[in-house]
PDB file of C-alpha atoms in Angstrom:
ATOM      1  CA  UNK A   1      92.974  55.273 144.058  1.00 66.00           C
ATOM      2  CA  UNK A   2      94.217  57.728 147.015  1.00 75.00           C
ATOM      3  CA  UNK A   3      97.611  55.814 146.830  1.00 78.00           C
ATOM      4  CA  UNK A   4      97.804  56.327 143.144  1.00 74.00           C
ATOM      5  CA  UNK A   5      97.030  60.172 143.337  1.00 76.00           C
ATOM      6  CA  UNK A   6      99.591  60.529 146.089  1.00 81.00           C
ATOM      7  CA  UNK A   7     102.217  58.857 144.099  1.00 82.00           C
ATOM      8  CA  UNK A   8     101.299  60.820 140.908  1.00 79.00           C
ATOM      9  CA  UNK A   9     101.531  64.326 143.298  1.00 83.00           C
ATOM     10  CA  UNK A  10     104.699  63.216 144.259  1.00 85.00           C
ATOM     11  CA  UNK A  11     106.140  62.515 140.726  1.00 87.00           C
ATOM     12  CA  UNK A  12     104.714  65.911 139.790  1.00 86.00           C
ATOM     13  CA  UNK A  13     106.501  67.801 142.508  1.00 88.00           C
ATOM     14  CA  UNK A  14     109.823  65.997 141.681  1.00 90.00           C
ATOM     15  CA  UNK A  15     109.417  66.808 138.124  1.00 89.00           C
ATOM     16  CA  UNK A  16     108.626  70.586 139.083  1.00 88.00           C
ATOM     17  CA  UNK A  17     111.831  70.569 141.184  1.00 89.00           C
ATOM     18  CA  UNK A  18     114.190  69.369 138.037  1.00 91.00           C
ATOM     19  CA  UNK A  19     112.290  71.744 135.953  1.00 89.00           C
ATOM     20  CA  UNK A  20     113.194  74.953 138.487  1.00 88.00           C
ATOM     21  CA  UNK A  21     116.761  73.716 138.966  1.00 88.00           C
ATOM     22  CA  UNK A  22     117.434  73.261 135.184  1.00 89.00           C
ATOM     23  CA  UNK A  23     115.806  76.624 134.299  1.00 86.00           C
ATOM     24  CA  UNK A  24     117.943  77.852 137.115  1.00 85.00           C
ATOM     25  CA  UNK A  25     121.222  76.724 136.046  1.00 85.00           C
ATOM     26  CA  UNK A  26     120.755  77.273 132.267  1.00 83.00           C
ATOM     27  CA  UNK A  27     119.927  80.975 132.555  1.00 79.00           C
ATOM     28  CA  UNK A  28     122.686  81.582 135.076  1.00 78.00           C
ATOM     29  CA  UNK A  29     125.178  79.637 133.086  1.00 78.00           C
ATOM     30  CA  UNK A  30     124.725  82.137 130.237  1.00 74.00           C
ATOM     31  CA  UNK A  31     127.449  84.824 130.000  1.00 70.00           C
ATOM     32  CA  UNK A  32     125.751  88.231 131.010  1.00 65.00           C
ATOM     33  CA  UNK A  33     123.122  89.199 133.264  1.00 64.00           C
ATOM     34  CA  UNK A  34     119.695  91.221 133.481  1.00 67.00           C
ATOM     35  CA  UNK A  35     121.691  94.294 133.747  1.00 65.00           C
ATOM     36  CA  UNK A  36     123.953  93.696 130.899  1.00 65.00           C
ATOM     37  CA  UNK A  37     122.695  95.606 127.709  1.00 60.00           C
ATOM     38  CA  UNK A  38     124.116  97.458 124.631  1.00 50.00           C
ATOM     39  CA  UNK A  39     123.927 100.659 126.548  1.00 58.00           C
ATOM     40  CA  UNK A  40     126.659  99.811 128.933  1.00 62.00           C
ATOM     41  CA  UNK A  41     126.103 100.927 132.552  1.00 60.00           C
ATOM     42  CA  UNK A  42     129.006 101.683 135.042  1.00 65.00           C
ATOM     43  CA  UNK A  43     130.387  99.119 136.843  1.00 66.00           C
ATOM     44  CA  UNK A  44     129.317 100.982 140.290  1.00 69.00           C
ATOM     45  CA  UNK A  45     125.622 100.907 139.044  1.00 67.00           C
ATOM     46  CA  UNK A  46     125.748  97.546 137.911  1.00 66.00           C
ATOM     47  CA  UNK A  47     127.330  96.201 141.122  1.00 72.00           C
ATOM     48  CA  UNK A  48     124.648  98.216 143.133  1.00 74.00           C
ATOM     49  CA  UNK A  49     121.711  96.593 141.064  1.00 69.00           C
ATOM     50  CA  UNK A  50     123.146  93.222 141.571  1.00 69.00           C
ATOM     51  CA  UNK A  51     123.686  93.828 145.165  1.00 71.00           C
ATOM     52  CA  UNK A  52     119.997  95.309 145.548  1.00 72.00           C
ATOM     53  CA  UNK A  53     118.589  91.951 144.061  1.00 68.00           C
ATOM     54  CA  UNK A  54     120.952  89.642 145.606  1.00 72.00           C
ATOM     55  CA  UNK A  55     122.536  88.629 142.302  1.00 72.00           C
ATOM     56  CA  UNK A  56     125.812  88.668 143.945  1.00 70.00           C
ATOM     57  CA  UNK A  57     125.179  86.167 146.302  1.00 74.00           C
ATOM     58  CA  UNK A  58     126.494  82.492 145.628  1.00 80.00           C
ATOM     59  CA  UNK A  59     124.295  80.481 143.247  1.00 81.00           C
ATOM     60  CA  UNK A  60     123.091  77.836 145.860  1.00 84.00           C
ATOM     61  CA  UNK A  61     122.031  80.672 148.241  1.00 84.00           C
ATOM     62  CA  UNK A  62     120.105  82.206 145.457  1.00 82.00           C
ATOM     63  CA  UNK A  63     118.572  79.178 144.538  1.00 84.00           C
ATOM     64  CA  UNK A  64     117.312  78.360 147.959  1.00 86.00           C
ATOM     65  CA  UNK A  65     115.913  81.869 148.576  1.00 83.00           C
ATOM     66  CA  UNK A  66     114.025  81.334 145.351  1.00 83.00           C
ATOM     67  CA  UNK A  67     112.412  78.228 146.278  1.00 84.00           C
ATOM     68  CA  UNK A  68     111.870  79.660 149.694  1.00 83.00           C
ATOM     69  CA  UNK A  69     109.921  82.404 147.739  1.00 81.00           C
ATOM     70  CA  UNK A  70     108.101  80.249 145.686  1.00 84.00           C
ATOM     71  CA  UNK A  71     106.675  78.601 148.706  1.00 82.00           C
ATOM     72  CA  UNK A  72     105.287  81.638 149.954  1.00 82.00           C
ATOM     73  CA  UNK A  73     103.790  82.351 146.713  1.00 78.00           C
ATOM     74  CA  UNK A  74     106.258  85.026 145.896  1.00 78.00           C
ATOM     75  CA  UNK A  75     107.866  84.721 142.541  1.00 80.00           C
ATOM     76  CA  UNK A  76     109.872  87.843 142.848  1.00 78.00           C
ATOM     77  CA  UNK A  77     110.303  91.359 141.354  1.00 79.00           C
ATOM     78  CA  UNK A  78     110.816  91.793 137.665  1.00 78.00           C
ATOM     79  CA  UNK A  79     114.494  93.298 137.093  1.00 75.00           C
ATOM     80  CA  UNK A  80     113.545  95.051 134.075  1.00 73.00           C
ATOM     81  CA  UNK A  81     110.110  96.638 135.106  1.00 74.00           C
ATOM     82  CA  UNK A  82     110.278  98.748 138.295  1.00 71.00           C
ATOM     83  CA  UNK A  83     107.439  97.921 140.680  1.00 71.00           C
ATOM     84  CA  UNK A  84     106.225  95.062 138.900  1.00 77.00           C
ATOM     85  CA  UNK A  85     106.370  91.731 140.370  1.00 80.00           C
ATOM     86  CA  UNK A  86     106.213  88.493 138.351  1.00 81.00           C
ATOM     87  CA  UNK A  87     102.778  87.557 139.632  1.00 83.00           C
ATOM     88  CA  UNK A  88     101.586  90.983 138.042  1.00 80.00           C
ATOM     89  CA  UNK A  89     102.621  89.681 134.525  1.00 80.00           C
ATOM     90  CA  UNK A  90     100.835  86.379 135.119  1.00 82.00           C
ATOM     91  CA  UNK A  91      97.688  87.636 136.551  1.00 82.00           C
ATOM     92  CA  UNK A  92      97.376  90.365 133.729  1.00 82.00           C
ATOM     93  CA  UNK A  93      98.576  88.269 130.836  1.00 82.00           C
ATOM     94  CA  UNK A  94      97.201  84.825 131.508  1.00 82.00           C
ATOM     95  CA  UNK A  95      93.517  85.891 131.444  1.00 85.00           C
ATOM     96  CA  UNK A  96      94.034  87.262 127.669  1.00 84.00           C
ATOM     97  CA  UNK A  97      95.777  84.217 126.830  1.00 83.00           C
ATOM     98  CA  UNK A  98      93.121  81.797 128.390  1.00 83.00           C
ATOM     99  CA  UNK A  99      90.227  83.663 126.845  1.00 86.00           C
ATOM    100  CA  UNK A 100      92.228  83.323 123.248  1.00 86.00           C
ATOM    101  CA  UNK A 101      92.980  79.423 124.070  1.00 85.00           C
ATOM    102  CA  UNK A 102      89.578  78.805 125.324  1.00 87.00           C
ATOM    103  CA  UNK A 103      88.016  79.962 122.164  1.00 89.00           C
ATOM    104  CA  UNK A 104      90.604  78.142 120.360  1.00 89.00           C
ATOM    105  CA  UNK A 105      89.975  74.886 122.334  1.00 88.00           C
ATOM    106  CA  UNK A 106      86.269  75.015 121.241  1.00 90.00           C
ATOM    107  CA  UNK A 107      87.474  75.592 117.698  1.00 90.00           C
ATOM    108  CA  UNK A 108      89.749  72.840 117.819  1.00 89.00           C
ATOM    109  CA  UNK A 109      87.597  70.121 119.130  1.00 88.00           C
ATOM    110  CA  UNK A 110      84.406  71.106 117.024  1.00 90.00           C
ATOM    111  CA  UNK A 111      86.540  71.125 113.941  1.00 90.00           C
ATOM    112  CA  UNK A 112      88.985  68.187 114.542  1.00 89.00           C
ATOM    113  CA  UNK A 113      86.962  65.298 115.762  1.00 88.00           C
ATOM    114  CA  UNK A 114      84.281  65.598 113.148  1.00 90.00           C
ATOM    115  CA  UNK A 115      86.808  65.649 110.398  1.00 90.00           C
ATOM    116  CA  UNK A 116      88.312  62.545 111.893  1.00 88.00           C
ATOM    117  CA  UNK A 117      85.396  60.688 111.924  1.00 88.00           C
ATOM    118  CA  UNK A 118      84.205  61.793 108.632  1.00 88.00           C
ATOM    119  CA  UNK A 119      87.846  60.722 107.098  1.00 88.00           C
ATOM    120  CA  UNK A 120      87.408  57.335 108.875  1.00 86.00           C
ATOM    121  CA  UNK A 121      83.867  56.642 107.727  1.00 84.00           C
ATOM    122  CA  UNK A 122      84.831  57.669 104.260  1.00 85.00           C
ATOM    123  CA  UNK A 123      88.152  55.742 104.114  1.00 83.00           C
ATOM    124  CA  UNK A 124      89.917  56.057 100.819  1.00 81.00           C
ATOM    125  CA  UNK A 125      87.236  58.121  99.256  1.00 86.00           C
ATOM    126  CA  UNK A 126      87.459  61.962  98.362  1.00 87.00           C
ATOM    127  CA  UNK A 127      86.334  62.986 101.292  1.00 86.00           C
ATOM    128  CA  UNK A 128      88.973  61.085 103.148  1.00 85.00           C
ATOM    129  CA  UNK A 129      91.839  62.295 100.913  1.00 90.00           C
ATOM    130  CA  UNK A 130      90.616  65.841 100.721  1.00 90.00           C
ATOM    131  CA  UNK A 131      90.524  66.258 104.902  1.00 89.00           C
ATOM    132  CA  UNK A 132      93.856  64.290 105.097  1.00 89.00           C
ATOM    133  CA  UNK A 133      95.580  66.673 102.259  1.00 89.00           C
ATOM    134  CA  UNK A 134      94.135  69.591 104.598  1.00 87.00           C
ATOM    135  CA  UNK A 135      95.265  68.081 107.780  1.00 87.00           C
ATOM    136  CA  UNK A 136      98.917  67.383 106.178  1.00 87.00           C
ATOM    137  CA  UNK A 137      99.161  71.029 105.211  1.00 86.00           C
ATOM    138  CA  UNK A 138      97.937  72.365 108.584  1.00 84.00           C
ATOM    139  CA  UNK A 139     100.534  70.151 110.285  1.00 84.00           C
ATOM    140  CA  UNK A 140     103.759  70.945 108.150  1.00 85.00           C
ATOM    141  CA  UNK A 141     103.098  74.864 107.475  1.00 84.00           C
ATOM    142  CA  UNK A 142     104.505  76.850 110.600  1.00 83.00           C
ATOM    143  CA  UNK A 143     102.059  79.141 112.205  1.00 82.00           C
ATOM    144  CA  UNK A 144     103.705  82.312 111.427  1.00 82.00           C
ATOM    145  CA  UNK A 145     103.310  81.463 107.784  1.00 87.00           C
ATOM    146  CA  UNK A 146      99.556  80.755 108.120  1.00 85.00           C
ATOM    147  CA  UNK A 147      99.506  83.976 110.017  1.00 86.00           C
ATOM    148  CA  UNK A 148     101.180  85.659 107.476  1.00 86.00           C
ATOM    149  CA  UNK A 149      99.038  84.413 104.617  1.00 88.00           C
ATOM    150  CA  UNK A 150      95.724  84.835 106.636  1.00 88.00           C
ATOM    151  CA  UNK A 151      96.736  88.617 107.423  1.00 88.00           C
ATOM    152  CA  UNK A 152      97.546  89.461 103.699  1.00 88.00           C
ATOM    153  CA  UNK A 153      94.143  87.692 102.270  1.00 88.00           C
ATOM    154  CA  UNK A 154      91.765  88.747 104.757  1.00 88.00           C
ATOM    155  CA  UNK A 155      93.377  91.969 106.179  1.00 85.00           C
ATOM    156  CA  UNK A 156      95.217  93.790 103.405  1.00 86.00           C
ATOM    157  CA  UNK A 157      93.250  92.172 100.277  1.00 85.00           C
ATOM    158  CA  UNK A 158      89.778  91.954 101.618  1.00 83.00           C
ATOM    159  CA  UNK A 159      89.690  94.420 104.617  1.00 83.00           C
ATOM    160  CA  UNK A 160      87.447  91.859 106.426  1.00 85.00           C
ATOM    161  CA  UNK A 161      89.349  91.377 109.795  1.00 85.00           C
ATOM    162  CA  UNK A 162      91.787  93.627 111.799  1.00 83.00           C
ATOM    163  CA  UNK A 163      95.523  92.689 111.925  1.00 80.00           C
ATOM    164  CA  UNK A 164      96.121  93.044 115.682  1.00 77.00           C
ATOM    165  CA  UNK A 165      94.338  93.322 119.001  1.00 73.00           C
ATOM    166  CA  UNK A 166      91.173  91.614 120.606  1.00 76.00           C
ATOM    167  CA  UNK A 167      89.010  94.568 120.641  1.00 76.00           C
ATOM    168  CA  UNK A 168      85.764  92.812 119.567  1.00 79.00           C
ATOM    169  CA  UNK A 169      84.769  89.315 118.188  1.00 83.00           C
ATOM    170  CA  UNK A 170      86.478  89.963 114.699  1.00 83.00           C
ATOM    171  CA  UNK A 171      89.845  90.288 116.301  1.00 82.00           C
ATOM    172  CA  UNK A 172      89.727  86.741 117.516  1.00 86.00           C
ATOM    173  CA  UNK A 173      89.133  85.146 114.380  1.00 87.00           C
ATOM    174  CA  UNK A 174      92.702  85.128 112.705  1.00 88.00           C
ATOM    175  CA  UNK A 175      94.586  84.395 115.867  1.00 88.00           C
ATOM    176  CA  UNK A 176      92.034  81.441 116.726  1.00 89.00           C
ATOM    177  CA  UNK A 177      92.633  79.833 113.358  1.00 89.00           C
ATOM    178  CA  UNK A 178      96.383  80.342 113.361  1.00 88.00           C
ATOM    179  CA  UNK A 179      96.713  78.989 116.824  1.00 86.00           C
ATOM    180  CA  UNK A 180      94.517  76.220 116.358  1.00 86.00           C
ATOM    181  CA  UNK A 181      95.471  75.270 112.911  1.00 85.00           C
ATOM    182  CA  UNK A 182      98.059  72.813 113.806  1.00 87.00           C
ATOM    183  CA  UNK A 183      95.877  71.116 116.606  1.00 87.00           C
ATOM    184  CA  UNK A 184      92.819  70.858 114.390  1.00 89.00           C
ATOM    185  CA  UNK A 185      95.108  69.144 111.671  1.00 89.00           C
ATOM    186  CA  UNK A 186      97.028  66.634 114.177  1.00 89.00           C
ATOM    187  CA  UNK A 187      93.821  65.739 116.276  1.00 89.00           C
ATOM    188  CA  UNK A 188      91.880  65.208 112.931  1.00 89.00           C
ATOM    189  CA  UNK A 189      94.822  62.687 111.981  1.00 89.00           C
ATOM    190  CA  UNK A 190      94.895  61.216 115.377  1.00 87.00           C
ATOM    191  CA  UNK A 191      91.057  60.569 115.201  1.00 88.00           C
ATOM    192  CA  UNK A 192      91.070  59.197 111.966  1.00 88.00           C
ATOM    193  CA  UNK A 193      93.648  56.522 112.638  1.00 88.00           C
ATOM    194  CA  UNK A 194      92.272  55.718 116.167  1.00 87.00           C
ATOM    195  CA  UNK A 195      88.674  55.092 114.711  1.00 86.00           C
ATOM    196  CA  UNK A 196      90.022  53.035 111.945  1.00 85.00           C
ATOM    197  CA  UNK A 197      92.058  50.792 114.439  1.00 84.00           C
ATOM    198  CA  UNK A 198      88.584  50.481 116.464  1.00 82.00           C
ATOM    199  CA  UNK A 199      86.400  49.810 113.597  1.00 81.00           C
ATOM    200  CA  UNK A 200      88.611  46.705 112.687  1.00 76.00           C
ATOM    201  CA  UNK A 201      88.115  45.010 116.440  1.00 78.00           C
ATOM    202  CA  UNK A 202      85.878  41.844 116.595  1.00 76.00           C
ATOM    203  CA  UNK A 203      83.458  43.558 118.944  1.00 76.00           C
ATOM    204  CA  UNK A 204      82.500  46.006 115.825  1.00 76.00           C
ATOM    205  CA  UNK A 205      82.085  43.183 113.519  1.00 76.00           C
ATOM    206  CA  UNK A 206      79.837  41.588 116.119  1.00 78.00           C
ATOM    207  CA  UNK A 207      77.744  44.663 116.503  1.00 75.00           C
ATOM    208  CA  UNK A 208      77.449  44.799 112.619  1.00 75.00           C
ATOM    209  CA  UNK A 209      76.395  41.188 112.405  1.00 79.00           C
ATOM    210  CA  UNK A 210      73.555  42.072 115.112  1.00 76.00           C
ATOM    211  CA  UNK A 211      72.269  44.321 112.276  1.00 73.00           C
ATOM    212  CA  UNK A 212      72.831  47.250 114.031  1.00 73.00           C
ATOM    213  CA  UNK A 213      72.885  50.666 111.874  1.00 75.00           C
ATOM    214  CA  UNK A 214      76.223  51.874 111.022  1.00 73.00           C
ATOM    215  CA  UNK A 215      75.581  55.261 113.011  1.00 76.00           C
ATOM    216  CA  UNK A 216      75.234  53.288 116.184  1.00 77.00           C
ATOM    217  CA  UNK A 217      78.033  51.101 115.368  1.00 77.00           C
ATOM    218  CA  UNK A 218      79.985  54.455 115.137  1.00 78.00           C
ATOM    219  CA  UNK A 219      78.853  56.588 118.000  1.00 77.00           C
ATOM    220  CA  UNK A 220      77.532  53.834 120.511  1.00 75.00           C
ATOM    221  CA  UNK A 221      80.255  51.231 120.228  1.00 72.00           C
ATOM    222  CA  UNK A 222      83.334  52.548 118.281  1.00 78.00           C
ATOM    223  CA  UNK A 223      83.820  56.164 119.218  1.00 78.00           C
ATOM    224  CA  UNK A 224      84.144  56.014 122.659  1.00 76.00           C
ATOM    225  CA  UNK A 225      87.015  53.509 122.784  1.00 78.00           C
ATOM    226  CA  UNK A 226      88.790  55.604 119.745  1.00 81.00           C
ATOM    227  CA  UNK A 227      88.562  58.771 121.891  1.00 80.00           C
ATOM    228  CA  UNK A 228      91.028  57.549 124.518  1.00 76.00           C
ATOM    229  CA  UNK A 229      94.184  58.125 122.275  1.00 79.00           C
ATOM    230  CA  UNK A 230      92.693  61.544 121.043  1.00 81.00           C
ATOM    231  CA  UNK A 231      92.126  62.588 124.926  1.00 77.00           C
ATOM    232  CA  UNK A 232      95.634  61.949 125.650  1.00 75.00           C
ATOM    233  CA  UNK A 233      96.682  64.448 123.067  1.00 79.00           C
ATOM    234  CA  UNK A 234      93.949  66.802 124.032  1.00 79.00           C
ATOM    235  CA  UNK A 235      95.448  67.301 127.631  1.00 72.00           C
ATOM    236  CA  UNK A 236      98.756  68.884 126.675  1.00 74.00           C
ATOM    237  CA  UNK A 237      96.951  70.737 123.734  1.00 79.00           C
ATOM    238  CA  UNK A 238      94.778  72.458 126.144  1.00 78.00           C
ATOM    239  CA  UNK A 239      97.532  73.563 128.470  1.00 72.00           C
ATOM    240  CA  UNK A 240      99.675  74.652 125.394  1.00 74.00           C
ATOM    241  CA  UNK A 241      96.646  76.701 123.880  1.00 78.00           C
ATOM    242  CA  UNK A 242      95.552  78.448 127.290  1.00 74.00           C
ATOM    243  CA  UNK A 243      98.978  79.276 128.627  1.00 67.00           C
ATOM    244  CA  UNK A 244      99.649  81.555 125.110  1.00 62.00           C
ATOM    245  CA  UNK A 245     101.242  80.936 121.910  1.00 73.00           C
ATOM    246  CA  UNK A 246     104.666  82.896 121.689  1.00 75.00           C
ATOM    247  CA  UNK A 247     104.582  83.311 118.138  1.00 79.00           C
ATOM    248  CA  UNK A 248     100.756  84.228 117.532  1.00 83.00           C
ATOM    249  CA  UNK A 249     100.862  86.728 120.435  1.00 82.00           C
ATOM    250  CA  UNK A 250     103.515  88.535 118.697  1.00 80.00           C
ATOM    251  CA  UNK A 251     102.313  88.667 115.365  1.00 84.00           C
ATOM    252  CA  UNK A 252      99.046  89.892 116.423  1.00 84.00           C
ATOM    253  CA  UNK A 253      99.843  92.090 119.116  1.00 80.00           C
ATOM    254  CA  UNK A 254      98.019  90.205 122.089  1.00 83.00           C
ATOM    255  CA  UNK A 255      99.142  91.190 125.500  1.00 81.00           C
ATOM    256  CA  UNK A 256      99.105  87.762 126.697  1.00 79.00           C
ATOM    257  CA  UNK A 257     101.335  85.454 128.662  1.00 78.00           C
ATOM    258  CA  UNK A 258     103.594  84.394 125.633  1.00 76.00           C
ATOM    259  CA  UNK A 259     104.394  88.026 124.926  1.00 75.00           C
ATOM    260  CA  UNK A 260     105.851  88.522 128.422  1.00 75.00           C
ATOM    261  CA  UNK A 261     107.900  85.185 128.127  1.00 78.00           C
ATOM    262  CA  UNK A 262     109.249  86.128 125.101  1.00 76.00           C
ATOM    263  CA  UNK A 263     110.225  89.694 126.435  1.00 75.00           C
ATOM    264  CA  UNK A 264     111.588  88.195 129.421  1.00 78.00           C
ATOM    265  CA  UNK A 265     114.154  86.096 127.490  1.00 76.00           C
ATOM    266  CA  UNK A 266     115.168  88.826 125.122  1.00 73.00           C
ATOM    267  CA  UNK A 267     115.690  90.895 128.368  1.00 74.00           C
ATOM    268  CA  UNK A 268     117.358  88.303 130.724  1.00 76.00           C
ATOM    269  CA  UNK A 269     114.678  88.874 133.330  1.00 78.00           C
ATOM    270  CA  UNK A 270     115.596  85.900 135.407  1.00 81.00           C
ATOM    271  CA  UNK A 271     112.593  85.982 137.725  1.00 82.00           C
ATOM    272  CA  UNK A 272     110.112  86.638 135.036  1.00 83.00           C
ATOM    273  CA  UNK A 273     111.569  83.532 132.923  1.00 84.00           C
ATOM    274  CA  UNK A 274     111.393  81.264 136.127  1.00 85.00           C
ATOM    275  CA  UNK A 275     107.995  82.276 137.257  1.00 85.00           C
ATOM    276  CA  UNK A 276     106.131  81.883 133.727  1.00 84.00           C
ATOM    277  CA  UNK A 277     108.255  78.350 133.422  1.00 86.00           C
ATOM    278  CA  UNK A 278     106.951  77.291 136.420  1.00 87.00           C
ATOM    279  CA  UNK A 279     103.609  78.262 135.879  1.00 86.00           C
ATOM    280  CA  UNK A 280     103.481  76.640 132.504  1.00 84.00           C
ATOM    281  CA  UNK A 281     105.102  73.560 133.855  1.00 85.00           C
ATOM    282  CA  UNK A 282     102.522  73.295 136.495  1.00 86.00           C
ATOM    283  CA  UNK A 283      99.676  73.926 134.558  1.00 82.00           C
ATOM    284  CA  UNK A 284     100.848  71.362 131.796  1.00 80.00           C
ATOM    285  CA  UNK A 285     101.220  68.652 134.515  1.00 83.00           C
ATOM    286  CA  UNK A 286      97.748  69.159 136.134  1.00 83.00           C
ATOM    287  CA  UNK A 287      96.298  69.246 132.569  1.00 78.00           C
ATOM    288  CA  UNK A 288      97.974  65.513 131.955  1.00 76.00           C
ATOM    289  CA  UNK A 289      96.664  64.443 135.463  1.00 80.00           C
ATOM    290  CA  UNK A 290      93.206  65.591 134.643  1.00 78.00           C
ATOM    291  CA  UNK A 291      93.380  63.685 131.558  1.00 72.00           C
ATOM    292  CA  UNK A 292      94.403  60.515 133.520  1.00 72.00           C
ATOM    293  CA  UNK A 293      91.344  60.929 135.508  1.00 73.00           C
ATOM    294  CA  UNK A 294      89.062  61.117 132.726  1.00 70.00           C
ATOM    295  CA  UNK A 295      90.465  57.682 131.152  1.00 65.00           C
ATOM    296  CA  UNK A 296      88.200  56.050 133.980  1.00 65.00           C
ATOM    297  CA  UNK A 297      84.836  57.986 132.862  1.00 64.00           C
ATOM    298  CA  UNK A 298      85.387  57.288 129.186  1.00 61.00           C
ATOM    299  CA  UNK A 299      86.676  53.513 129.365  1.00 61.00           C
ATOM    300  CA  UNK A 300      85.271  51.697 132.575  1.00 60.00           C
ATOM    301  CA  UNK A 301      87.857  48.842 132.198  1.00 62.00           C
ATOM    302  CA  UNK A 302      90.732  51.324 133.257  1.00 61.00           C
ATOM    303  CA  UNK A 303      91.141  51.308 137.082  1.00 62.00           C
ATOM    304  CA  UNK A 304      93.699  53.198 139.304  1.00 59.00           C
ATOM    305  CA  UNK A 305      95.470  50.748 141.723  1.00 57.00           C
TER     306      UNK A 305
END
């Protein structure tokens, strides 16, 4: 197992290096720079700013200097906000995104898995068709459309829920439903198809032939194996939800990590783009790694050699 973990860690480091390299090359290949704007500054001022942040150095030297900073835990200063470091944005934005994402994850798991189980148990009946119709709508409609509909109905028409901010628990309802809508729909479909496949296996027929109740067959024998493909999807889903949604945070004016990333892209803030991308990529790979470990706990037949 130690050999497996070492191999996976090495693969993660190589993948992270490639992500850093590609992000660096792409952002520097686009014409302009962080100090290029509609309000044109003088060439002297722009040259002074570039010299201050070493943007006039050759690109290989900039890349090596940035890698050295990462190894020291320094993502560099923001080019657009004086006195702010990239770690300030991450440390301030990530807790907000993580809190919203954590509540959304609970909502997604509590809604999607029962929906998928019920749809599989009632396969071909009206319950199955209703759940799959709702899941199909949730997968196909973009989150910004769902957000617009929810705001119009529950905020403007009924005046029940706020349209922005997370000042109290009511402020979480619309963002959570919007952020988790796609994940609930996708995981419900995944749970249904996985459980239907498991229910057709020989050992399930054997369990039924022994006279076990349908509840025991499903929850004791079928569900554990059916969860393996679902958990594969849950890992990246958790990473996506915890690190913030660009669209949802913008619509509901939530000061999370997603908002900082969108602003950094529009403002060409190189260091913030790099820092948030590296943080997101590391978090995503860590969640996938944790999911692989959980495979052993769910299915003892899986061994890491």
